[in-house]
Amino acid sequence: MRTWSPFRRVFLIVLDGVGAGESPDAAAYGDAGSSTLCNLSRAARLELPTLLSLGLGNIEGLGECFPPATHPLAAFGRMLAASPAKDTTTGHWELMGIVRKRAPQTFPHGFPPELMAELSRITGSRFIGNEVASGTEFIQRLGDEHMRTGALIIYSSADSVMQIAAHEEIVPLKKLYRICKEARQLMQGEYEVDRIIARPFIGDKENGFTRTLNRRDFSIPPPPNFLDSLVAEGVEVTLIGKLDDVFAGRGFTRGTHTACNADTASALQDDMGRSDGFWFVNFIDFDMLYGHRNETLGFALALNEFDEWLGGFLPQLLLADLLIITADHGNDPTTASTDHSREYVPLLAFTPGAPGVALGTRATFADAGATALSALGVEPAHGLAGESFCGSIIASLSQR
């Protein structure tokens, strides 16, 4: 049974890859010196008046890069990953109360020959590549051979993924998705990875190849999590972005799959008419288009555009709304690495008219999800991580 709460709607927005400074164990992940927001502020022109007014510069570790607000409009803090990984699946799952005990499996030397032989057998396809690689560079290198031979490009990364790339004119999308689904069935047990990612692209050798927005992720199903608790209590749960894939099609009542920030913002705007519910929203461009490509200026511009959009979004929020803004990991485009970075993630929690309070450093990303549940009067299933900070926000409501 749901308990009383002053909130009717909760929006949890994830800025994919927007880290808030290296974690204490960053060196063990090869990420010493990574600090996505601070390093961006030094390398490019960031104009973030809305985020700064909420208290971005008041977050520990960010005050040296951004001016703190005298009277921040949001509760502010940062969160530390409790799971031993820095990938998309782990970050989003932890936000929903799942702390993984072991890092998911990766293939740092490519996929073993016996696995590749079986993948070719069950899919009826040939594959080239099979390296740990930056996808954009790898497709440029192998795109012409793929077009000449029809063999699909396969590669991995530092994440627990198998990525399969194909030209849309050589391998129709439906066929590529089918092959990825068959790979998903194969990649279980000793070969399990979190995601099989379909990476369609277009172009030619002369003009270069470009990945399209028709990417799809085929994920392993998550353990029971906060989303399941919300749905079980009859809360309308909306996932926007790539989250329907990350949670393997489970734990929500409404899902809109979007492939870029502009479409995500538009989908959220179109879905604001309901008077209650939970919205879990992923803005992917920071990570997908810029962090993995070390495109510092593009990353900065995308943040500036998000901040401008946020400035128009905040006035639409009602007194019974709670907005939480955070991230799932870092992806510092100023470092040599093109992989995710092990960082704190920023935490801002806004409800109209309530003054900001300091939330400190939280021990797990799950605190954000636990707060969302508490704000909607839902008790999480037993065994999930996270400590709600909803009480701190409710206490500030008296100062409206």
XYZ file of C-alpha atoms in Angstrom:
400
model
C 0.000 0.000 0.000
C 1.309 3.447 -0.906
C 1.888 5.931 1.905
C 1.176 9.662 1.836
C 3.735 11.963 0.211
C 3.636 15.607 -0.875
C 4.814 14.540 -4.312
C 2.695 13.249 -7.182
C 5.227 13.154 -10.001
C 8.938 12.300 -10.041
C 11.262 12.857 -13.006
C 14.672 11.162 -12.907
C 16.892 12.497 -15.702
C 20.196 10.794 -16.500
C 22.843 12.816 -18.345
C 24.661 9.872 -19.895
C 28.412 10.106 -19.282
C 28.402 13.419 -17.396
C 30.733 12.589 -14.506
C 31.571 14.841 -11.553
C 35.190 13.952 -10.801
C 37.344 10.856 -10.447
C 36.232 8.283 -7.896
C 38.656 7.236 -5.132
C 39.299 3.997 -7.053
C 39.593 5.647 -10.488
C 43.227 4.639 -10.925
C 42.296 0.959 -10.704
C 40.083 1.483 -13.755
C 42.709 3.456 -15.675
C 40.843 6.717 -15.067
C 43.113 8.753 -12.802
C 42.621 12.421 -13.688
C 39.232 11.930 -15.336
C 36.749 14.643 -14.414
C 34.211 15.097 -17.180
C 32.563 18.341 -16.059
C 35.666 20.091 -14.720
C 37.915 19.116 -17.607
C 35.247 20.240 -20.068
C 35.015 23.605 -18.308
C 38.741 24.096 -18.866
C 38.754 22.932 -22.479
C 35.604 24.507 -23.889
C 33.061 27.247 -23.291
C 30.363 25.930 -20.974
C 27.305 28.102 -20.452
C 25.156 26.402 -17.825
C 23.152 29.115 -16.029
C 20.244 26.806 -15.195
C 22.342 23.988 -13.757
C 24.437 26.521 -11.846
C 21.308 28.101 -10.365
C 20.272 24.652 -9.141
C 23.607 24.199 -7.387
C 25.963 22.422 -9.798
C 28.867 24.525 -8.523
C 27.931 23.756 -4.910
C 28.639 20.035 -5.390
C 31.829 18.900 -3.686
C 34.678 18.790 -6.177
C 32.973 21.042 -8.725
C 33.321 24.350 -6.890
C 36.828 24.816 -8.264
C 35.434 24.739 -11.813
C 31.996 26.333 -11.472
C 30.792 29.245 -9.317
C 28.624 28.086 -6.405
C 25.132 29.567 -6.147
C 24.539 31.772 -3.123
C 21.044 30.360 -2.781
C 20.889 27.105 -4.766
C 17.422 26.168 -5.959
C 17.954 22.411 -5.642
C 19.300 19.927 -3.152
C 22.834 19.129 -4.295
C 25.425 16.416 -3.828
C 27.228 13.647 -5.630
C 26.975 9.864 -5.706
C 29.591 7.131 -5.706
C 29.171 3.889 -7.637
C 28.951 0.897 -5.295
C 29.116 -1.622 -8.149
C 32.564 -2.652 -9.465
C 32.034 -1.396 -13.017
C 31.572 1.779 -15.037
C 29.230 0.769 -17.841
C 25.750 1.810 -18.944
C 23.883 -1.241 -17.679
C 25.550 -1.225 -14.273
C 25.013 2.510 -13.776
C 21.316 2.493 -14.646
C 20.647 -0.715 -12.744
C 22.311 0.739 -9.651
C 20.112 3.821 -9.913
C 17.235 1.361 -9.592
C 18.595 -0.359 -6.487
C 20.790 -3.116 -7.963
C 24.378 -3.202 -6.701
C 26.324 -5.815 -8.611
C 28.725 -7.943 -6.592
C 31.018 -8.724 -9.520
C 31.957 -6.795 -12.595
C 30.191 -8.059 -15.729
C 32.241 -10.151 -18.140
C 34.280 -8.447 -20.837
C 36.381 -9.768 -23.724
C 39.515 -7.581 -23.776
C 41.203 -9.786 -26.377
C 38.213 -10.327 -28.645
C 35.767 -13.208 -28.660
C 37.200 -16.756 -28.619
C 37.330 -18.729 -31.891
C 34.897 -21.426 -30.740
C 32.342 -18.738 -29.881
C 32.770 -17.021 -33.239
C 32.350 -20.361 -35.044
C 29.084 -21.024 -33.225
C 27.857 -17.475 -33.851
C 28.491 -17.909 -37.567
C 26.689 -21.234 -37.529
C 23.508 -20.061 -35.805
C 23.257 -16.765 -37.704
C 24.437 -17.984 -41.103
C 26.731 -14.955 -41.273
C 30.438 -14.298 -41.620
C 32.212 -11.786 -39.368
C 35.319 -9.622 -39.597
C 37.166 -7.610 -36.981
C 36.728 -9.224 -33.576
C 38.838 -6.734 -31.647
C 38.403 -4.313 -28.772
C 38.035 -1.079 -30.676
C 36.544 2.377 -30.941
C 33.455 1.770 -33.053
C 33.691 4.863 -35.209
C 37.324 4.172 -36.117
C 36.706 0.465 -36.606
C 33.851 1.032 -39.034
C 36.003 3.436 -41.071
C 38.726 0.789 -41.216
C 36.545 -2.205 -42.104
C 33.516 -0.604 -43.764
C 34.763 -1.108 -47.315
C 35.654 -4.764 -46.729
C 32.203 -5.283 -45.217
C 30.554 -3.780 -48.293
C 32.650 -5.938 -50.643
C 32.211 -9.223 -48.786
C 28.972 -8.841 -46.818
C 30.747 -10.014 -43.644
C 29.474 -8.219 -40.561
C 31.839 -6.183 -38.388
C 32.075 -7.427 -34.811
C 33.932 -5.798 -31.934
C 33.897 -5.202 -28.204
C 35.043 -2.491 -25.807
C 35.898 -2.024 -22.158
C 32.182 -2.569 -21.452
C 30.395 -5.899 -21.248
C 29.155 -5.797 -24.832
C 29.237 -7.465 -28.210
C 28.768 -4.918 -30.988
C 27.724 -5.956 -34.490
C 27.897 -3.338 -37.230
C 26.526 -3.459 -40.767
C 25.782 -1.056 -43.615
C 22.047 -0.489 -43.912
C 22.179 -1.043 -47.683
C 24.079 -4.329 -47.292
C 22.253 -5.793 -44.293
C 18.656 -4.583 -43.782
C 17.844 -3.458 -40.260
C 15.465 -6.336 -39.626
C 18.183 -8.835 -40.503
C 20.763 -7.068 -38.326
C 18.355 -7.019 -35.381
C 17.588 -10.721 -35.934
C 21.291 -11.579 -35.912
C 21.734 -9.614 -32.684
C 18.800 -11.440 -31.092
C 20.364 -14.760 -32.056
C 23.672 -13.592 -30.609
C 21.811 -12.635 -27.428
C 20.585 -16.212 -27.086
C 24.125 -17.513 -27.558
C 25.856 -15.074 -25.220
C 24.746 -16.602 -21.943
C 26.416 -18.531 -19.158
C 30.195 -18.481 -19.573
C 29.872 -16.106 -22.539
C 27.308 -13.732 -21.047
C 27.689 -10.032 -21.759
C 25.289 -7.327 -20.649
C 24.352 -6.125 -24.099
C 24.429 -7.096 -27.748
C 24.441 -3.812 -29.650
C 23.287 -3.442 -33.248
C 25.365 -0.707 -34.918
C 23.955 0.144 -38.373
C 25.807 2.663 -40.519
C 25.710 4.306 -43.930
C 28.212 5.918 -46.317
C 31.069 4.737 -48.497
C 34.849 4.501 -48.588
C 35.313 7.778 -50.452
C 33.127 9.925 -48.196
C 33.437 7.995 -44.964
C 30.991 5.914 -42.963
C 28.541 7.256 -40.385
C 26.632 5.343 -37.729
C 22.899 5.972 -37.878
C 20.362 6.471 -35.091
C 18.918 2.978 -35.644
C 21.074 1.436 -32.921
C 19.348 -1.092 -30.675
C 20.576 -2.796 -27.509
C 19.608 -6.366 -26.600
C 20.181 -6.690 -22.860
C 20.141 -9.405 -20.255
C 17.106 -9.061 -17.967
C 17.769 -7.175 -14.728
C 17.134 -8.592 -11.252
C 14.053 -7.254 -9.406
C 14.489 -3.514 -8.909
C 12.757 -0.252 -8.022
C 10.900 -0.159 -11.348
C 9.214 -3.458 -10.491
C 8.235 -2.074 -7.069
C 6.635 0.977 -8.654
C 4.691 -1.024 -11.223
C 3.509 -3.462 -8.548
C 1.999 -0.537 -6.636
C 0.155 0.721 -9.696
C 2.420 3.675 -10.458
C 2.551 4.730 -14.087
C 6.216 4.247 -15.023
C 7.507 5.867 -18.210
C 10.935 5.126 -19.678
C 12.295 7.509 -22.318
C 15.543 7.118 -24.258
C 17.337 3.778 -24.473
C 16.100 2.579 -21.088
C 13.533 0.165 -22.484
C 16.513 -1.722 -23.916
C 18.667 -1.404 -20.782
C 15.890 -2.961 -18.683
C 15.107 -5.589 -21.332
C 11.525 -4.457 -21.886
C 10.465 -4.886 -18.252
C 9.477 -2.690 -15.313
C 7.489 0.037 -17.053
C 4.007 0.773 -18.278
C 4.939 3.233 -21.002
C 8.118 3.328 -23.058
C 9.364 5.681 -25.759
C 12.581 4.640 -27.469
C 14.543 7.687 -28.612
C 17.952 7.907 -30.218
C 19.125 11.463 -29.516
C 18.745 14.259 -26.975
C 16.361 16.301 -29.087
C 13.942 13.391 -29.476
C 14.228 12.569 -25.768
C 13.381 16.133 -24.759
C 10.468 16.180 -27.194
C 9.115 12.847 -25.944
C 9.250 14.019 -22.330
C 7.548 17.271 -23.244
C 4.765 15.396 -25.038
C 4.184 13.147 -22.024
C 3.811 15.848 -19.364
C 0.014 15.809 -19.337
C -0.466 13.170 -16.627
C -0.988 14.245 -13.038
C 1.086 11.501 -11.403
C 3.728 8.874 -12.104
C 7.462 8.273 -12.506
C 9.523 9.280 -15.519
C 12.992 7.742 -16.002
C 14.737 9.593 -18.824
C 18.119 9.149 -20.500
C 19.845 11.887 -22.516
C 22.391 9.886 -24.506
C 24.217 12.279 -26.839
C 26.918 13.324 -24.340
C 28.209 9.759 -24.140
C 27.277 8.282 -27.517
C 28.213 11.114 -29.855
C 30.968 12.943 -28.003
C 32.506 11.138 -25.024
C 33.325 7.978 -26.973
C 34.755 10.079 -29.798
C 36.729 12.500 -27.618
C 34.834 15.394 -29.190
C 35.218 18.009 -26.480
C 33.512 20.887 -28.278
C 30.517 18.762 -29.266
C 30.133 17.534 -25.683
C 30.222 21.109 -24.383
C 27.682 22.286 -26.937
C 25.343 19.421 -26.051
C 25.542 20.380 -22.369
C 24.826 24.006 -23.216
C 21.801 22.931 -25.264
C 20.531 20.718 -22.449
C 20.879 23.585 -19.984
C 18.881 25.864 -22.268
C 16.158 23.213 -22.591
C 16.161 22.699 -18.821
C 15.608 26.425 -18.332
C 12.328 26.088 -20.210
C 11.385 22.823 -18.512
C 11.670 23.909 -14.870
C 8.829 26.494 -15.007
C 6.461 23.719 -16.150
C 6.977 21.732 -12.953
C 4.239 21.782 -10.329
C 4.538 22.145 -6.549
C 3.982 18.381 -6.182
C 6.778 17.514 -8.653
C 10.288 16.330 -7.871
C 13.040 16.459 -10.491
C 16.285 14.526 -9.929
C 19.216 15.054 -12.315
C 22.225 12.743 -12.253
C 24.396 10.505 -14.493
C 25.284 6.833 -14.887
C 29.118 7.155 -15.145
C 31.647 9.555 -16.581
C 32.982 9.795 -20.131
C 35.683 12.444 -20.099
C 36.340 13.508 -23.718
C 39.532 15.350 -22.792
C 41.492 12.205 -21.869
C 43.211 9.776 -24.225
C 40.653 7.060 -23.467
C 37.441 6.756 -25.468
C 35.838 4.538 -22.820
C 33.657 5.405 -19.849
C 35.432 6.861 -16.816
C 35.078 5.847 -13.176
C 33.703 9.030 -11.600
C 31.308 10.406 -9.066
C 28.038 11.481 -10.661
C 26.342 14.822 -9.940
C 23.113 14.909 -7.956
C 20.548 17.708 -8.128
C 17.022 17.372 -6.713
C 14.593 20.203 -7.443
C 11.036 20.887 -6.362
C 9.566 24.338 -7.112
C 10.028 26.934 -4.392
C 11.994 24.809 -1.927
C 15.511 26.007 -1.037
C 18.475 23.813 -1.757
C 20.069 21.660 0.912
C 23.391 19.828 0.915
C 23.084 16.072 0.365
C 26.796 15.330 0.664
C 28.433 12.335 -0.979
C 26.073 9.387 -1.286
C 27.466 5.858 -1.004
C 25.542 4.474 -3.979
C 23.682 5.609 -7.088
C 20.707 3.725 -5.644
C 19.991 6.650 -3.308
C 18.451 8.489 -6.269
C 16.019 5.672 -7.030
C 15.237 5.101 -3.350
C 14.324 8.781 -3.099
C 12.050 8.540 -6.124
C 10.178 5.625 -4.533
C 9.893 7.380 -1.190
C 8.579 10.513 -2.902
C 5.840 8.418 -4.505
C 4.968 6.623 -1.252
C 6.251 3.228 -2.401
C 8.180 0.766 -0.251
C 10.944 -0.960 -2.258
C 11.215 -4.719 -2.463
C 13.424 -6.296 0.190
C 17.124 -6.551 -0.512
C 17.550 -3.529 -2.767
C 20.223 -0.897 -2.081
C 19.743 2.795 -1.476
C 18.956 5.296 1.248
C 16.341 7.923 0.471
C 17.116 11.597 0.973
C 13.464 12.490 0.450
C 13.141 13.493 4.114
C 15.706 16.268 3.649
C 13.754 17.668 0.726
C 10.391 17.440 2.523
C 11.893 19.262 5.510
C 12.833 22.149 3.206
C 9.274 22.480 1.889
C 8.254 24.486 4.970
C 10.541 27.279 3.726
C 8.674 27.743 0.464
